[in-house]
Every structure is written in structure tokens, then in C-alpha cells.
PDB file of C-alpha atoms and ligand atoms in Angstrom:
ATOM      1  CA  MET A  30      -2.292  18.064  58.088  1.00 83.00           C
ATOM      2  CA  LYS A  31      -3.128  21.477  59.190  1.00 95.00           C
ATOM      3  CA  ASN A  32      -4.810  21.695  62.292  1.00 97.00           C
ATOM      4  CA  ILE A  33      -7.184  24.207  61.982  1.00 98.00           C
ATOM      5  CA  MET A  34      -8.069  24.870  65.966  1.00 98.00           C
ATOM      6  CA  GLU A  35      -5.871  23.755  68.756  1.00 98.00           C
ATOM      7  CA  VAL A  36      -7.047  23.649  73.126  1.00 98.00           C
ATOM      8  CA  LYS A  37      -3.927  23.715  75.192  1.00 98.00           C
ATOM      9  CA  ASN A  38      -4.646  22.599  78.439  1.00 98.00           C
ATOM     10  CA  VAL A  39      -8.401  23.655  79.070  1.00 98.00           C
ATOM     11  CA  ARG A  40     -10.259  24.128  82.483  1.00 98.00           C
ATOM     12  CA  LEU A  41     -13.391  25.390  82.621  1.00 98.00           C
ATOM     13  CA  ASN A  42     -14.577  26.315  86.253  1.00 98.00           C
ATOM     14  CA  TYR A  43     -18.353  26.594  86.746  1.00 97.00           C
ATOM     15  CA  GLY A  44     -18.026  28.448  90.121  1.00 96.00           C
ATOM     16  CA  ASP A  45     -16.226  25.522  92.186  1.00 96.00           C
ATOM     17  CA  TYR A  46     -16.459  22.859  90.348  1.00 97.00           C
ATOM     18  CA  GLU A  47     -14.220  22.151  87.377  1.00 98.00           C
ATOM     19  CA  ALA A  48     -15.687  20.492  84.279  1.00 98.00           C
ATOM     20  CA  LEU A  49     -12.648  20.452  81.875  1.00 98.00           C
ATOM     21  CA  HIS A  50      -9.252  19.455  83.553  1.00 98.00           C
ATOM     22  CA  GLY A  51      -6.812  20.156  80.957  1.00 98.00           C
ATOM     23  CA  ILE A  52      -7.861  19.448  77.957  1.00 98.00           C
ATOM     24  CA  ASN A  53      -5.323  19.239  75.125  1.00 98.00           C
ATOM     25  CA  LEU A  54      -6.846  18.830  71.555  1.00 98.00           C
ATOM     26  CA  ALA A  55      -6.190  19.606  67.858  1.00 98.00           C
ATOM     27  CA  PHE A  56      -8.878  19.660  65.578  1.00 98.00           C
ATOM     28  CA  PRO A  57      -7.170  19.191  62.128  1.00 98.00           C
ATOM     29  CA  GLU A  58      -8.781  20.907  58.923  1.00 97.00           C
ATOM     30  CA  GLN A  59     -10.904  19.626  56.189  1.00 97.00           C
ATOM     31  CA  LYS A  60     -12.409  17.070  58.211  1.00 97.00           C
ATOM     32  CA  LEU A  61     -14.991  15.726  61.213  1.00 98.00           C
ATOM     33  CA  THR A  62     -14.400  15.535  64.804  1.00 98.00           C
ATOM     34  CA  ALA A  63     -17.058  14.250  66.602  1.00 98.00           C
ATOM     35  CA  LEU A  64     -16.618  14.514  70.898  1.00 98.00           C
ATOM     36  CA  ILE A  65     -17.895  11.544  72.711  1.00 98.00           C
ATOM     37  CA  GLY A  66     -18.246  10.082  76.383  1.00 97.00           C
ATOM     38  CA  PRO A  67     -20.962   9.547  78.558  1.00 96.00           C
ATOM     39  CA  SER A  68     -23.360  12.078  79.234  1.00 95.00           C
ATOM     40  CA  GLY A  69     -22.143  15.175  81.891  1.00 96.00           C
ATOM     41  CA  CYS A  70     -18.167  14.599  80.784  1.00 97.00           C
ATOM     42  CA  GLY A  71     -17.875  18.131  79.127  1.00 98.00           C
ATOM     43  CA  LYS A  72     -18.664  17.236  75.133  1.00 98.00           C
ATOM     44  CA  SER A  73     -20.852  20.508  74.895  1.00 97.00           C
ATOM     45  CA  THR A  74     -18.874  22.280  77.796  1.00 98.00           C
ATOM     46  CA  LEU A  75     -15.637  21.586  75.763  1.00 98.00           C
ATOM     47  CA  LEU A  76     -17.857  22.493  72.468  1.00 98.00           C
ATOM     48  CA  ARG A  77     -19.234  25.793  73.107  1.00 97.00           C
ATOM     49  CA  CYS A  78     -15.554  27.361  74.547  1.00 98.00           C
ATOM     50  CA  LEU A  79     -14.635  26.990  71.186  1.00 98.00           C
ATOM     51  CA  ASN A  80     -16.751  29.994  70.435  1.00 96.00           C
ATOM     52  CA  ARG A  81     -16.939  31.444  73.486  1.00 97.00           C
ATOM     53  CA  MET A  82     -20.657  30.339  73.410  1.00 95.00           C
ATOM     54  CA  ASN A  83     -20.356  30.048  77.559  1.00 93.00           C
ATOM     55  CA  ASP A  84     -19.287  33.539  77.940  1.00 90.00           C
ATOM     56  CA  ASP A  85     -22.217  34.733  79.161  1.00 89.00           C
ATOM     57  CA  ILE A  86     -22.654  32.330  82.209  1.00 94.00           C
ATOM     58  CA  ASP A  87     -22.119  33.460  85.635  1.00 93.00           C
ATOM     59  CA  ASN A  88     -18.630  32.181  87.467  1.00 95.00           C
ATOM     60  CA  ILE A  89     -17.709  30.692  84.600  1.00 97.00           C
ATOM     61  CA  LYS A  90     -13.482  30.778  84.435  1.00 97.00           C
ATOM     62  CA  ILE A  91     -11.783  29.075  81.499  1.00 97.00           C
ATOM     63  CA  THR A  92      -7.911  29.120  81.389  1.00 97.00           C
ATOM     64  CA  GLY A  93      -5.374  27.691  78.818  1.00 97.00           C
ATOM     65  CA  ASP A  94      -5.048  28.386  75.476  1.00 98.00           C
ATOM     66  CA  ILE A  95      -7.477  27.976  72.338  1.00 98.00           C
ATOM     67  CA  LEU A  96      -6.412  28.404  68.927  1.00 98.00           C
ATOM     68  CA  LEU A  97      -8.322  29.455  65.703  1.00 98.00           C
ATOM     69  CA  ASP A  98      -4.843  29.167  62.957  1.00 97.00           C
ATOM     70  CA  GLY A  99      -3.098  30.224  65.601  1.00 96.00           C
ATOM     71  CA  GLN A 100      -4.391  33.093  67.384  1.00 97.00           C
ATOM     72  CA  ASP A 101      -6.219  32.579  70.285  1.00 97.00           C
ATOM     73  CA  ILE A 102      -9.527  33.003  70.776  1.00 98.00           C
ATOM     74  CA  TYR A 103      -9.622  34.161  74.301  1.00 96.00           C
ATOM     75  CA  ARG A 104      -7.144  37.233  74.009  1.00 95.00           C
ATOM     76  CA  PRO A 105      -7.927  40.625  74.821  1.00 94.00           C
ATOM     77  CA  HIS A 106     -10.192  42.299  72.355  1.00 94.00           C
ATOM     78  CA  LEU A 107     -11.235  39.703  70.317  1.00 95.00           C
ATOM     79  CA  ASP A 108     -14.116  40.134  68.003  1.00 94.00           C
ATOM     80  CA  LEU A 109     -17.008  38.029  68.850  1.00 93.00           C
ATOM     81  CA  VAL A 110     -19.281  38.474  66.258  1.00 90.00           C
ATOM     82  CA  GLU A 111     -16.296  37.806  63.856  1.00 92.00           C
ATOM     83  CA  LEU A 112     -15.274  34.605  65.513  1.00 96.00           C
ATOM     84  CA  ARG A 113     -18.805  33.847  65.508  1.00 93.00           C
ATOM     85  CA  LYS A 114     -18.413  33.961  61.907  1.00 93.00           C
ATOM     86  CA  ASN A 115     -15.989  31.999  61.774  1.00 96.00           C
ATOM     87  CA  VAL A 116     -17.086  29.163  64.175  1.00 97.00           C
ATOM     88  CA  GLY A 117     -20.878  28.409  63.484  1.00 96.00           C
ATOM     89  CA  MET A 118     -22.498  26.554  65.303  1.00 95.00           C
ATOM     90  CA  VAL A 119     -25.604  24.568  64.855  1.00 96.00           C
ATOM     91  CA  PHE A 120     -27.491  23.165  67.783  1.00 95.00           C
ATOM     92  CA  GLN A 121     -29.171  20.012  68.595  1.00 93.00           C
ATOM     93  CA  GLN A 122     -33.018  21.456  68.353  1.00 94.00           C
ATOM     94  CA  PRO A 123     -33.488  22.812  64.761  1.00 94.00           C
ATOM     95  CA  THR A 124     -33.031  27.109  65.261  1.00 92.00           C
ATOM     96  CA  PRO A 125     -34.265  28.623  62.267  1.00 96.00           C
ATOM     97  CA  PHE A 126     -34.993  31.940  63.245  1.00 97.00           C
ATOM     98  CA  PRO A 127     -39.076  33.328  63.101  1.00 97.00           C
ATOM     99  CA  PHE A 128     -39.037  34.372  59.073  1.00 97.00           C
ATOM    100  CA  SER A 129     -38.257  33.125  55.650  1.00 98.00           C
ATOM    101  CA  VAL A 130     -35.938  30.733  54.239  1.00 98.00           C
ATOM    102  CA  PHE A 131     -33.825  32.961  52.699  1.00 98.00           C
ATOM    103  CA  ASP A 132     -33.758  35.729  54.855  1.00 98.00           C
ATOM    104  CA  ASN A 133     -32.619  33.101  57.456  1.00 98.00           C
ATOM    105  CA  VAL A 134     -30.075  31.751  55.029  1.00 98.00           C
ATOM    106  CA  ALA A 135     -29.080  35.827  54.298  1.00 98.00           C
ATOM    107  CA  TYR A 136     -29.091  36.896  58.442  1.00 96.00           C
ATOM    108  CA  GLY A 137     -24.666  36.472  58.732  1.00 93.00           C
ATOM    109  CA  LEU A 138     -24.230  38.457  55.654  1.00 94.00           C
ATOM    110  CA  LYS A 139     -26.468  41.513  56.698  1.00 94.00           C
ATOM    111  CA  VAL A 140     -25.395  40.890  60.465  1.00 91.00           C
ATOM    112  CA  ALA A 141     -21.187  41.201  58.800  1.00 88.00           C
ATOM    113  CA  GLY A 142     -23.016  44.314  56.303  1.00 91.00           C
ATOM    114  CA  VAL A 143     -22.832  42.762  53.009  1.00 93.00           C
ATOM    115  CA  LYS A 144     -25.077  45.188  50.825  1.00 95.00           C
ATOM    116  CA  ASP A 145     -24.666  43.698  47.394  1.00 97.00           C
ATOM    117  CA  LYS A 146     -28.130  41.650  46.113  1.00 96.00           C
ATOM    118  CA  GLU A 147     -26.728  39.422  44.362  1.00 97.00           C
ATOM    119  CA  LEU A 148     -24.384  38.455  46.119  1.00 96.00           C
ATOM    120  CA  ILE A 149     -26.353  37.357  48.666  1.00 97.00           C
ATOM    121  CA  GLU A 150     -28.789  35.792  46.229  1.00 98.00           C
ATOM    122  CA  GLN A 151     -26.130  34.045  45.107  1.00 98.00           C
ATOM    123  CA  ARG A 152     -24.817  32.691  48.845  1.00 97.00           C
ATOM    124  CA  VAL A 153     -27.751  32.029  50.230  1.00 98.00           C
ATOM    125  CA  GLU A 154     -28.328  29.705  46.631  1.00 98.00           C
ATOM    126  CA  GLU A 155     -25.166  27.871  47.207  1.00 97.00           C
ATOM    127  CA  SER A 156     -25.272  26.836  50.563  1.00 97.00           C
ATOM    128  CA  LEU A 157     -28.756  25.706  50.706  1.00 97.00           C
ATOM    129  CA  LYS A 158     -27.269  23.761  47.425  1.00 95.00           C
ATOM    130  CA  GLN A 159     -24.341  22.643  50.355  1.00 94.00           C
ATOM    131  CA  ALA A 160     -27.281  21.748  52.833  1.00 94.00           C
ATOM    132  CA  ALA A 161     -28.525  19.786  50.657  1.00 92.00           C
ATOM    133  CA  ILE A 162     -32.129  21.888  50.974  1.00 95.00           C
ATOM    134  CA  TRP A 163     -32.051  23.662  47.915  1.00 96.00           C
ATOM    135  CA  GLU A 164     -34.943  21.267  46.260  1.00 96.00           C
ATOM    136  CA  GLU A 165     -36.528  21.618  48.817  1.00 96.00           C
ATOM    137  CA  THR A 166     -36.748  25.483  49.384  1.00 98.00           C
ATOM    138  CA  LYS A 167     -35.673  27.183  45.976  1.00 98.00           C
ATOM    139  CA  ASP A 168     -39.858  26.982  44.863  1.00 98.00           C
ATOM    140  CA  SER A 169     -40.680  28.577  48.174  1.00 97.00           C
ATOM    141  CA  LEU A 170     -37.419  30.762  49.569  1.00 98.00           C
ATOM    142  CA  ASN A 171     -40.470  33.374  51.355  1.00 98.00           C
ATOM    143  CA  ARG A 172     -41.951  30.634  53.350  1.00 98.00           C
ATOM    144  CA  ASN A 173     -41.458  30.723  57.200  1.00 98.00           C
ATOM    145  CA  ALA A 174     -38.845  28.140  57.571  1.00 98.00           C
ATOM    146  CA  GLN A 175     -40.075  27.417  61.001  1.00 97.00           C
ATOM    147  CA  ASP A 176     -43.512  25.580  58.624  1.00 97.00           C
ATOM    148  CA  PHE A 177     -40.787  23.166  57.596  1.00 97.00           C
ATOM    149  CA  SER A 178     -40.143  19.875  58.787  1.00 95.00           C
ATOM    150  CA  GLY A 179     -37.617  19.212  62.005  1.00 94.00           C
ATOM    151  CA  GLY A 180     -34.863  17.683  59.688  1.00 94.00           C
ATOM    152  CA  GLN A 181     -35.469  20.343  56.874  1.00 96.00           C
ATOM    153  CA  GLN A 182     -35.133  23.215  59.467  1.00 96.00           C
ATOM    154  CA  GLN A 183     -31.701  21.681  61.190  1.00 94.00           C
ATOM    155  CA  ARG A 184     -30.860  21.768  57.218  1.00 95.00           C
ATOM    156  CA  ILE A 185     -31.804  25.590  56.414  1.00 97.00           C
ATOM    157  CA  CYS A 186     -29.630  25.957  59.878  1.00 97.00           C
ATOM    158  CA  ILE A 187     -26.781  24.281  58.037  1.00 96.00           C
ATOM    159  CA  ALA A 188     -27.216  26.407  54.804  1.00 97.00           C
ATOM    160  CA  ARG A 189     -27.513  29.508  57.252  1.00 97.00           C
ATOM    161  CA  ALA A 190     -24.673  28.232  59.327  1.00 96.00           C
ATOM    162  CA  LEU A 191     -22.509  28.297  56.128  1.00 97.00           C
ATOM    163  CA  ALA A 192     -23.608  31.133  55.219  1.00 97.00           C
ATOM    164  CA  VAL A 193     -20.830  33.451  55.557  1.00 96.00           C
ATOM    165  CA  ARG A 194     -18.306  30.549  55.075  1.00 96.00           C
ATOM    166  CA  PRO A 195     -17.251  29.366  58.679  1.00 97.00           C
ATOM    167  CA  ALA A 196     -13.705  27.839  59.069  1.00 96.00           C
ATOM    168  CA  VAL A 197     -15.264  25.614  61.154  1.00 98.00           C
ATOM    169  CA  VAL A 198     -18.750  24.355  62.533  1.00 98.00           C
ATOM    170  CA  LEU A 199     -19.360  23.290  65.748  1.00 98.00           C
ATOM    171  CA  LEU A 200     -22.607  20.434  65.627  1.00 97.00           C
ATOM    172  CA  ASP A 201     -24.151  19.551  68.937  1.00 97.00           C
ATOM    173  CA  GLU A 202     -25.252  16.976  68.721  1.00 96.00           C
ATOM    174  CA  PRO A 203     -27.294  18.295  65.549  1.00 95.00           C
ATOM    175  CA  THR A 204     -29.427  15.448  64.956  1.00 94.00           C
ATOM    176  CA  SER A 205     -30.888  13.891  68.239  1.00 93.00           C
ATOM    177  CA  ALA A 206     -34.135  15.551  67.740  1.00 91.00           C
ATOM    178  CA  LEU A 207     -35.265  13.979  64.673  1.00 90.00           C
ATOM    179  CA  ASP A 208     -36.157  11.495  63.159  1.00 92.00           C
ATOM    180  CA  PRO A 209     -34.275   8.592  61.401  1.00 93.00           C
ATOM    181  CA  ILE A 210     -34.480   9.505  57.707  1.00 93.00           C
ATOM    182  CA  SER A 211     -33.512  13.061  58.336  1.00 91.00           C
ATOM    183  CA  SER A 212     -31.041  11.719  60.432  1.00 93.00           C
ATOM    184  CA  SER A 213     -29.198  10.258  57.632  1.00 94.00           C
ATOM    185  CA  GLU A 214     -30.161  12.970  55.324  1.00 92.00           C
ATOM    186  CA  ILE A 215     -27.812  14.924  57.615  1.00 94.00           C
ATOM    187  CA  GLU A 216     -25.229  13.008  57.778  1.00 96.00           C
ATOM    188  CA  GLU A 217     -24.950  12.318  54.344  1.00 95.00           C
ATOM    189  CA  THR A 218     -24.614  15.992  54.311  1.00 94.00           C
ATOM    190  CA  LEU A 219     -22.331  16.222  56.673  1.00 96.00           C
ATOM    191  CA  MET A 220     -20.105  13.744  54.791  1.00 95.00           C
ATOM    192  CA  GLY A 221     -20.565  16.148  51.725  1.00 94.00           C
ATOM    193  CA  LEU A 222     -18.982  18.650  52.568  1.00 95.00           C
ATOM    194  CA  LYS A 223     -15.999  17.842  54.701  1.00 90.00           C
ATOM    195  CA  THR A 224     -13.889  18.918  51.950  1.00 89.00           C
ATOM    196  CA  LYS A 225     -14.865  22.690  52.290  1.00 93.00           C
ATOM    197  CA  TYR A 226     -15.685  22.709  55.844  1.00 96.00           C
ATOM    198  CA  THR A 227     -13.896  21.352  59.363  1.00 97.00           C
ATOM    199  CA  PHE A 228     -16.859  20.224  61.777  1.00 98.00           C
ATOM    200  CA  ILE A 229     -16.702  19.458  65.627  1.00 98.00           C
ATOM    201  CA  MET A 230     -20.034  17.501  66.522  1.00 98.00           C
ATOM    202  CA  VAL A 231     -20.600  15.957  70.045  1.00 98.00           C
ATOM    203  CA  THR A 232     -22.560  12.988  69.505  1.00 97.00           C
ATOM    204  CA  HIS A 233     -23.778  10.598  72.108  1.00 93.00           C
ATOM    205  CA  ASN A 234     -24.891   8.025  68.799  1.00 95.00           C
ATOM    206  CA  LEU A 235     -21.473   5.999  68.597  1.00 96.00           C
ATOM    207  CA  GLN A 236     -23.099   4.376  65.649  1.00 96.00           C
ATOM    208  CA  GLN A 237     -22.560   7.801  63.764  1.00 96.00           C
ATOM    209  CA  ALA A 238     -19.531   9.058  65.088  1.00 97.00           C
ATOM    210  CA  SER A 239     -18.235   5.523  63.388  1.00 97.00           C
ATOM    211  CA  ARG A 240     -19.979   6.371  60.101  1.00 97.00           C
ATOM    212  CA  VAL A 241     -19.240  10.187  60.158  1.00 97.00           C
ATOM    213  CA  SER A 242     -15.794  11.093  62.049  1.00 98.00           C
ATOM    214  CA  ASP A 243     -12.592  11.726  61.014  1.00 98.00           C
ATOM    215  CA  GLN A 244     -11.368  11.590  64.282  1.00 98.00           C
ATOM    216  CA  VAL A 245     -12.504  10.730  67.284  1.00 98.00           C
ATOM    217  CA  ALA A 246     -12.041  12.567  70.795  1.00 98.00           C
ATOM    218  CA  PHE A 247     -13.324  10.506  74.027  1.00 98.00           C
ATOM    219  CA  LEU A 248     -14.304  12.097  77.523  1.00 98.00           C
ATOM    220  CA  MET A 249     -14.851  11.007  80.951  1.00 97.00           C
ATOM    221  CA  ASN A 250     -15.642  13.387  84.181  1.00 97.00           C
ATOM    222  CA  GLY A 251     -13.695  16.764  82.323  1.00 98.00           C
ATOM    223  CA  ASP A 252     -11.148  14.564  80.956  1.00 98.00           C
ATOM    224  CA  LEU A 253     -10.039  13.680  77.464  1.00 98.00           C
ATOM    225  CA  ILE A 254      -9.370   9.899  78.352  1.00 98.00           C
ATOM    226  CA  GLU A 255      -7.808   9.468  74.465  1.00 98.00           C
ATOM    227  CA  SER A 256      -8.050  10.718  71.102  1.00 98.00           C
ATOM    228  CA  GLY A 257      -7.394   9.324  67.385  1.00 97.00           C
ATOM    229  CA  SER A 258      -8.362   8.684  64.303  1.00 98.00           C
ATOM    230  CA  THR A 259     -11.888   7.107  63.997  1.00 98.00           C
ATOM    231  CA  GLU A 260     -10.903   3.495  62.564  1.00 97.00           C
ATOM    232  CA  GLU A 261      -8.265   3.450  65.234  1.00 96.00           C
ATOM    233  CA  MET A 262     -10.157   4.336  68.397  1.00 97.00           C
ATOM    234  CA  PHE A 263     -13.301   1.856  66.789  1.00 96.00           C
ATOM    235  CA  VAL A 264     -10.977  -0.881  66.376  1.00 95.00           C
ATOM    236  CA  ALA A 265      -8.180  -0.620  68.533  1.00 96.00           C
ATOM    237  CA  PRO A 266      -8.560   2.058  71.229  1.00 97.00           C
ATOM    238  CA  LYS A 267      -5.254   2.134  73.187  1.00 97.00           C
ATOM    239  CA  LYS A 268      -7.350   2.480  76.900  1.00 97.00           C
ATOM    240  CA  GLU A 269      -9.104  -0.484  78.252  1.00 96.00           C
ATOM    241  CA  ILE A 270     -11.970   2.117  79.624  1.00 96.00           C
ATOM    242  CA  THR A 271     -12.305   3.724  75.565  1.00 97.00           C
ATOM    243  CA  SER A 272     -12.720  -0.310  74.658  1.00 96.00           C
ATOM    244  CA  ASN A 273     -15.533  -0.692  77.620  1.00 96.00           C
ATOM    245  CA  TYR A 274     -17.215   2.650  76.762  1.00 96.00           C
ATOM    246  CA  LEU A 275     -17.170   1.872  73.395  1.00 94.00           C
ATOM    247  CA  ASN A 276     -18.689  -2.079  73.629  1.00 91.00           C
ATOM    248  CA  GLY A 277     -21.564  -0.396  76.020  1.00 89.00           C
ATOM    249  CA  ARG A 278     -19.998  -1.643  79.164  1.00 86.00           C
ATOM    250  CA  PHE A 279     -21.318   2.143  80.380  1.00 82.00           C
ATOM    251  CA  GLY A 280     -22.536   5.304  79.952  1.00 76.00           C
TER     252      GLY A 280
HETATM  253  P1  ADP B 301     -21.897  16.699  77.841  1.00 88.82           P
HETATM  254  O1  ADP B 301     -22.387  17.777  76.756  1.00 88.82           O
HETATM  255  O2  ADP B 301     -20.997  15.771  78.516  1.00 88.82           O
HETATM  256  O3  ADP B 301     -23.418  16.041  78.723  1.00 88.82           O
HETATM  257  P2  ADP B 301     -21.532  19.408  79.765  1.00 88.82           P
HETATM  258  O4  ADP B 301     -21.092  19.745  78.508  1.00 88.82           O
HETATM  259  O5  ADP B 301     -23.178  19.679  80.009  1.00 88.82           O
HETATM  260  O6  ADP B 301     -21.696  17.356  79.391  1.00 88.82           O
HETATM  261  O7  ADP B 301     -21.982  19.020  82.075  1.00 88.82           O
HETATM  262  C1  ADP B 301     -20.319  18.966  82.012  1.00 88.82           C
HETATM  263  C2  ADP B 301     -20.906  19.186  83.547  1.00 88.82           C
HETATM  264  O8  ADP B 301     -20.557  20.532  83.781  1.00 88.82           O
HETATM  265  C3  ADP B 301     -21.535  18.077  84.550  1.00 88.82           C
HETATM  266  O9  ADP B 301     -21.573  17.818  85.466  1.00 88.82           O
HETATM  267  C4  ADP B 301     -23.099  19.676  83.667  1.00 88.82           C
HETATM  268  O10 ADP B 301     -23.667  19.157  85.053  1.00 88.82           O
HETATM  269  C5  ADP B 301     -22.410  20.972  84.482  1.00 88.82           C
HETATM  270  N1  ADP B 301     -22.349  21.685  83.835  1.00 88.82           N
HETATM  271  C6  ADP B 301     -23.010  22.404  82.478  1.00 88.82           C
HETATM  272  N2  ADP B 301     -23.398  23.509  82.124  1.00 88.82           N
HETATM  273  C7  ADP B 301     -23.193  23.850  83.589  1.00 88.82           C
HETATM  274  C8  ADP B 301     -23.576  25.671  83.883  1.00 88.82           C
HETATM  275  N3  ADP B 301     -24.032  26.501  82.499  1.00 88.82           N
HETATM  276  N4  ADP B 301     -23.480  25.398  85.130  1.00 88.82           N
HETATM  277  C9  ADP B 301     -22.815  24.914  86.395  1.00 88.82           C
HETATM  278  N5  ADP B 301     -22.398  23.259  86.107  1.00 88.82           N
HETATM  279  C10 ADP B 301     -22.489  22.904  84.209  1.00 88.82           C
END
């Protein structure tokens, strides 16, 4: 199995505070990896390193290597627009732009300089279908995306991320702001897409991690405690501390 991304000995400092203490982790292609662990353990920090969303924070220092398809994403002169096309992101709060569904999903293609109208239309439809929101939007593609329900908005955001055909999609607690029905719709959507995309998802919901992920990485206090297949981790974790966390004894 190919690893599409690899994190090698990554340390991250916010000023004097070291939030990640040398993380080593590989992300297999076309699988969903869940990053779990108690609040403040560094899940979002790690996720944000993977498409350099942390770059603009003052006093941040990152060492180690993060490889996408074998190439260091922190190399000098890297094209950030290109990186974020390859490594897309979906946030906790649905964040559609205040314009139409169509323009939201077409946004990344237009930024990438795609001009072919037919290709854009085809890609918008395909992406909305992949994100399982086509039926609900096909007759109102010109409607403002912010007028849809929270769950629908989140699926529009997933479609927007997919439209540029990223290699990897980062998901930062993508269902935690949603009701249970919308959450399970998003989970089903993600599971249906795993043959096409690689997902890396932060979640504080252990049931969700056990339902949708193939691999789990457990972090605590900035360390990767262990990672492994979801089944292994939930049935027979190697470390007692992992077992304690998964059994709800802390966090
Ligand atoms: P998690 O996602 O697991 O809840 P985070 O990655 O958000 O954890 O945070 C890890 C640690 O880094 C926490 O102690 C948090 O307070 C700290 N932290 C996160 N973002 C910043 C920042 N921009 N500046 C300083 N410290 C931060």
C-alpha cells in the first residue's frame, strides 16, 4: 500500500511552547486516517501542518519533513496554491462563500485558471454528486450557498474541496457542528469516497473514528502514542494508555 503523505520527526513550536514533539506518521493512499486524542494534544496543529495552514502564525517553528508523494512540502519556493489544490481542507464550521452553490464549487478551478466552461460545469456536477448533495442543489445552483442547512453547507464545502481533484483532503472535526442526521450523512459520504481520495480527519468522536476510519493515530500532549489499523487500535491497542483513552477513562 502506498503512503501518499509522510510526516517525519516533525516538531512544532508556538514561541517557546513545543506543541508537537517529533511526530512520525504515514498516511496510506485512499484510506481515511483519524487523528484522535484529548483536547489540546496537537491534532489540529498536526493537521494544519499538512497543507501549511500554520504558516502565517507568528513565532511558529516547524522542523522535520512532511512529504507529499515523496516531495517535501516545506521546500523553498513551493507553490502554496498548488499545494492547497493537492491537499484540500474542510473545517469544523461549514464555510461556504457568500455566493452561489455553483460559484462555490467552481471557485478552486477558477483560481487554478481553468477557463473551459464545459469542463467547469461538468466538474461542479460531478463534485456535488460525489459529495452527495447534487439532488438537493441541482435545481438551485444559483442560490446562495449560505441559505442551505448546516449539513448541506458542509457537503457543499466537501464538493468545493473535491472539485480540484485533490490527492488528500484534510477534515478538521467536520461533523462536530452538525446534528446527528447530517453527521451520519457526512460519514456515509466520506465512506463512499474512500476509493477515490485520501482523507485525514481530526475527530473527538471515538465512535465516529471507529465507524469511518481505516487507520487511527492517537496523540497525547504533543506525542504520537501509537497508530495502527482501526480494528487493531480499538480491539487490541498496544499501549495501556491508548486502551484507557479508548475506554473513556480520561479525556
Ligand atoms: P487539539 O486539536 O488536539 O485540541 P491543538 O492542536 O489545537 O490541539 O493545540 C495543541 C496545543 O497547542 C494546545 O496546548 C494549544 O493551546 C496550543 N496552540 C494551538 N494553537 C496555538 C497558537 N496559534 N498559538 C499558541 N499555542 C497554540
